[in-house]
Coordinates of C-alpha atoms in Angstrom, one line a residue:
M29 CA 3.1 -9.2 -80.7
N30 CA 6.6 -11.0 -81.5
L31 CA 7.0 -13.3 -77.9
K32 CA 10.3 -14.1 -77.7
C33 CA 11.5 -18.0 -77.3
V34 CA 14.4 -20.0 -75.4
V35 CA 14.4 -23.7 -76.6
I36 CA 16.6 -25.9 -74.1
D37 CA 16.7 -30.2 -74.9
D38 CA 20.0 -32.1 -75.2
E39 CA 18.8 -33.1 -77.9
Q40 CA 19.3 -31.6 -81.4
H41 CA 16.1 -32.9 -83.6
A42 CA 13.9 -32.3 -81.0
I43 CA 15.2 -27.9 -80.8
E44 CA 15.0 -28.3 -84.8
V45 CA 11.3 -29.4 -84.5
L46 CA 10.6 -26.6 -82.1
T47 CA 12.0 -24.4 -84.4
D48 CA 10.6 -25.4 -87.7
H49 CA 7.4 -24.5 -84.9
I50 CA 8.0 -21.9 -84.1
A51 CA 9.0 -20.5 -87.5
E52 CA 5.3 -21.0 -88.3
M53 CA 3.4 -19.9 -85.5
P54 CA 2.4 -16.0 -86.1
G55 CA 3.7 -14.6 -82.9
L56 CA 6.7 -16.2 -82.2
N57 CA 10.1 -15.3 -82.7
L58 CA 13.4 -17.5 -81.4
F59 CA 15.8 -16.2 -79.0
K60 CA 18.3 -18.9 -78.5
T61 CA 18.1 -22.9 -78.6
F62 CA 20.5 -24.8 -76.2
T63 CA 21.3 -28.3 -76.3
S64 CA 23.6 -27.9 -72.6
P65 CA 20.9 -27.5 -70.0
I66 CA 24.0 -26.3 -67.3
Q67 CA 25.2 -23.8 -70.2
A68 CA 21.3 -22.6 -70.8
L69 CA 21.7 -21.9 -66.2
T70 CA 24.3 -20.0 -66.4
E71 CA 23.6 -17.9 -69.6
I72 CA 20.0 -17.6 -69.6
S73 CA 19.7 -13.9 -67.6
T74 CA 16.8 -12.2 -66.2
D75 CA 18.1 -9.2 -68.7
D76 CA 16.5 -11.5 -71.4
E77 CA 13.4 -11.0 -71.2
I78 CA 12.4 -13.8 -72.4
D79 CA 8.2 -14.6 -72.6
L80 CA 8.4 -19.1 -73.4
L81 CA 10.6 -21.1 -72.5
F82 CA 10.5 -24.1 -74.0
M83 CA 12.6 -26.9 -72.1
D84 CA 12.2 -30.8 -72.2
I85 CA 13.1 -32.8 -68.9
D86 CA 14.8 -35.2 -69.3
M87 CA 18.7 -34.3 -69.7
P88 CA 21.7 -35.3 -68.8
G89 CA 24.0 -32.9 -66.1
I90 CA 20.7 -31.0 -64.4
N91 CA 17.1 -33.1 -65.2
G92 CA 14.6 -29.8 -66.5
I93 CA 12.6 -29.9 -63.4
E94 CA 15.2 -28.8 -61.0
L95 CA 16.6 -26.2 -63.4
A96 CA 13.3 -24.8 -63.9
K97 CA 13.7 -23.9 -60.1
N98 CA 16.3 -21.8 -61.1
I99 CA 15.2 -20.0 -63.8
R100 CA 12.1 -20.1 -64.2
E101 CA 11.7 -16.5 -62.9
K102 CA 13.9 -15.4 -65.8
A103 CA 10.8 -16.1 -68.3
K104 CA 7.3 -14.8 -68.6
Y105 CA 6.0 -18.9 -69.4
L106 CA 6.7 -22.4 -69.1
I107 CA 6.6 -24.9 -71.7
F108 CA 7.9 -28.5 -70.7
T109 CA 8.5 -30.6 -74.2
T110 CA 8.6 -34.2 -72.9
A111 CA 8.4 -37.8 -73.8
H112 CA 7.0 -38.8 -70.0
P113 CA 4.0 -37.8 -68.6
D114 CA 4.6 -38.8 -65.0
Y115 CA 6.7 -35.2 -64.1
A116 CA 3.5 -33.9 -65.1
L117 CA 2.8 -33.1 -60.8
Q118 CA 6.2 -32.1 -60.8
A119 CA 6.2 -30.4 -63.2
F120 CA 3.0 -28.3 -61.7
D121 CA 5.3 -27.4 -58.9
V122 CA 7.4 -24.8 -60.8
Q123 CA 4.5 -23.4 -62.1
S124 CA 4.8 -24.4 -65.9
D125 CA 2.2 -23.0 -68.1
Q126 CA 2.2 -25.6 -70.2
Y127 CA 2.9 -29.6 -71.0
L128 CA 3.7 -31.1 -73.7
L129 CA 4.6 -34.3 -75.2
K130 CA 6.5 -35.9 -77.3
P131 CA 6.6 -36.5 -80.5
I132 CA 4.9 -32.7 -81.4
S133 CA 3.1 -31.8 -84.2
F134 CA 2.5 -28.6 -85.1
A135 CA -1.1 -28.3 -84.5
K136 CA -0.8 -29.5 -80.7
F137 CA 2.0 -27.2 -80.8
A138 CA -0.6 -24.6 -81.8
L139 CA -3.0 -25.3 -79.8
G140 CA -1.4 -25.3 -76.8
I141 CA 0.6 -21.4 -77.6
D142 CA -2.9 -20.7 -78.8
R143 CA -3.6 -20.7 -75.1
I144 CA -1.1 -18.0 -74.1
L145 CA -1.3 -15.4 -77.7
K146 CA -4.9 -15.0 -76.1
K147 CA -3.9 -14.2 -72.6
E148 CA -0.8 -11.9 -73.6
A149 CA -3.8 -10.3 -75.5
N150 CA -6.1 -9.5 -72.8
N151 CA -3.8 -8.9 -70.5
S152 CA -2.5 -6.3 -73.3
K153 CA -5.9 -4.7 -73.3
N154 CA -6.2 -4.9 -69.8
A155 CA -3.3 -2.7 -69.9
T156 CA -4.4 0.0 -72.6
K157 CA -8.3 -0.1 -70.2
D158 CA -6.2 0.7 -66.8
A159 CA -3.8 3.6 -68.8
D160 CA -7.3 5.2 -69.6
Q161 CA -8.9 5.3 -66.2
V162 CA -6.0 6.8 -64.9
A163 CA -5.7 9.8 -67.3
A164 CA -7.5 11.5 -65.0
L165 CA -7.5 11.9 -61.1
Y166 CA -9.6 12.5 -58.9
I167 CA -9.3 14.7 -55.7
K168 CA -11.2 14.7 -52.7
G169 CA -12.0 18.9 -52.2
D170 CA -13.5 20.7 -49.7
H171 CA -16.2 18.3 -48.0
K172 CA -17.1 14.7 -47.8
Y173 CA -19.2 15.2 -51.1
A174 CA -16.3 17.1 -53.1
F175 CA -13.8 15.8 -55.8
S176 CA -12.1 17.5 -58.1
N177 CA -11.3 15.5 -61.6
I178 CA -7.7 16.6 -63.1
A179 CA -6.6 15.9 -66.8
I180 CA -3.5 14.2 -65.8
D181 CA -1.8 15.6 -69.1
E182 CA -2.6 19.0 -67.7
I183 CA -0.3 18.7 -64.9
L184 CA 2.3 21.0 -64.8
Y185 CA 3.8 20.1 -61.7
I186 CA 3.2 19.0 -57.9
K187 CA 4.8 21.4 -54.8
A188 CA 4.1 19.5 -51.4
L189 CA 4.2 22.0 -48.6
Q190 CA 4.4 20.8 -45.0
N191 CA 1.3 17.8 -45.1
Y192 CA -0.3 18.6 -48.4
I193 CA 0.4 19.0 -51.6
Q194 CA -0.4 21.4 -54.3
I195 CA -1.1 19.9 -58.0
I196 CA -0.7 23.4 -60.5
T197 CA -1.9 22.8 -64.5
K198 CA -1.9 24.6 -66.7
G199 CA -5.3 26.4 -66.1
E200 CA -5.4 26.0 -62.0
T201 CA -4.4 25.3 -58.5
H202 CA -5.4 21.9 -57.0
T203 CA -5.2 21.4 -53.1
T204 CA -5.6 18.5 -51.9
Y205 CA -3.9 16.2 -47.9
L206 CA -1.7 13.9 -50.5
T207 CA 2.5 12.7 -49.3
L208 CA 4.7 13.7 -52.6
K209 CA 5.5 10.1 -52.4
E210 CA 1.6 9.4 -52.0
I211 CA 0.8 11.4 -56.0
E212 CA 4.0 10.2 -57.0
K213 CA 3.2 7.1 -57.0
A214 CA 0.6 6.8 -58.9
L215 CA 1.6 8.7 -61.8
E216 CA 4.8 6.1 -62.2
T217 CA 3.0 5.2 -65.7
H218 CA 3.3 8.7 -67.1
A219 CA 5.9 11.6 -67.8
F220 CA 6.5 12.2 -64.6
I221 CA 10.0 12.9 -62.8
R222 CA 11.1 14.1 -59.2
V223 CA 13.8 17.1 -59.1
N224 CA 14.0 17.7 -55.9
K225 CA 11.9 16.3 -51.8
S226 CA 9.7 18.9 -52.6
N227 CA 8.5 19.0 -56.5
I228 CA 7.8 17.1 -59.1
V229 CA 7.5 17.8 -63.2
A230 CA 5.5 17.0 -66.0
K231 CA 8.3 16.4 -68.5
S232 CA 6.3 17.9 -71.4
A233 CA 6.4 21.2 -69.4
I234 CA 9.8 21.7 -68.9
K235 CA 11.0 23.9 -71.5
K236 CA 14.5 25.2 -70.9
V237 CA 17.3 23.5 -68.2
D238 CA 19.9 25.5 -67.1
G239 CA 22.3 24.6 -65.0
N240 CA 20.7 23.3 -62.0
I241 CA 17.3 26.0 -63.0
I242 CA 14.5 23.8 -64.1
R243 CA 12.2 26.9 -66.4
L244 CA 9.0 25.8 -67.2
V245 CA 6.6 26.6 -70.1
N246 CA 4.1 29.3 -67.6
N247 CA 8.2 30.4 -66.5
E248 CA 8.0 29.1 -63.2
M249 CA 11.9 28.4 -61.9
I250 CA 12.3 25.5 -60.0
Q251 CA 16.2 23.9 -59.0
I252 CA 17.3 20.7 -59.4
G253 CA 18.1 18.9 -55.5
E254 CA 21.7 17.2 -55.2
G255 CA 20.6 14.3 -54.8
Y256 CA 18.2 14.2 -58.1
K257 CA 20.8 15.2 -60.6
E258 CA 21.9 12.7 -61.5
A259 CA 18.9 10.8 -62.6
F260 CA 17.5 14.1 -64.1
F261 CA 20.4 14.7 -66.2
A262 CA 20.3 10.9 -67.6
Y263 CA 16.8 11.5 -68.8
V264 CA 17.7 14.7 -70.5
Q265 CA 20.6 12.8 -72.0
N266 CA 18.8 9.9 -73.2
S267 CA 16.4 12.5 -74.9
L268 CA 19.0 14.4 -76.5
L269 CA 18.6 15.2 -80.2
K270 CA 22.7 14.0 -81.6
S271 CA 24.3 14.6 -84.5
N272 CA 27.4 11.9 -85.7
R273 CA 28.7 15.1 -87.9
S274 CA 32.5 15.0 -86.6
Q275 CA 33.2 19.1 -83.8

């Protein structure tokens, strides 16, 4: 675990205290600091993927409560660091996760952040458990209590046929009354890619790409649809082995 931290406080010595605490706490990494709340407002973006945002409240120009209303969504957790206990209710309104009163000792800091670290560890464990649970799919068979269990890593491709789909695996073909959109959503956390209106293929099943034709490991050939070329070849380009030698 390596959570990205940003500190916003108009007092440099307060930033230095938090910087030292962050350095001492395993699992935290300081990304940026700001003494100007206005600068923080203009420079922090969602692309920064901030985990912990430490923010003072009583600051010039724009206070921490108002600033939080504008940038709260850009960080996973918000921790107010302030000398004023009377802002606690307002802090709750902007979905703060911790409210640390200055002076902030390392013990106080560690106790507060440890709760967040444990929550993150638990979330990670649950995500792994969820991923394990969807390592296979159950689809309905030909009567009410008939189901087939399909290992996701066995799937080569999926084909839409009118109001049902066929799931072609390494050993057999399964037919079920689902839409391609429904199966695509079920597989969105796995390595599959939509290549035309009627086909989703497993990336691991692609043996060769020749122009607009994909050859799979079972020698099935599938054409890349016009509206899917850009995303498909972007995937290929990102996976391409490249040489740094001059041509």
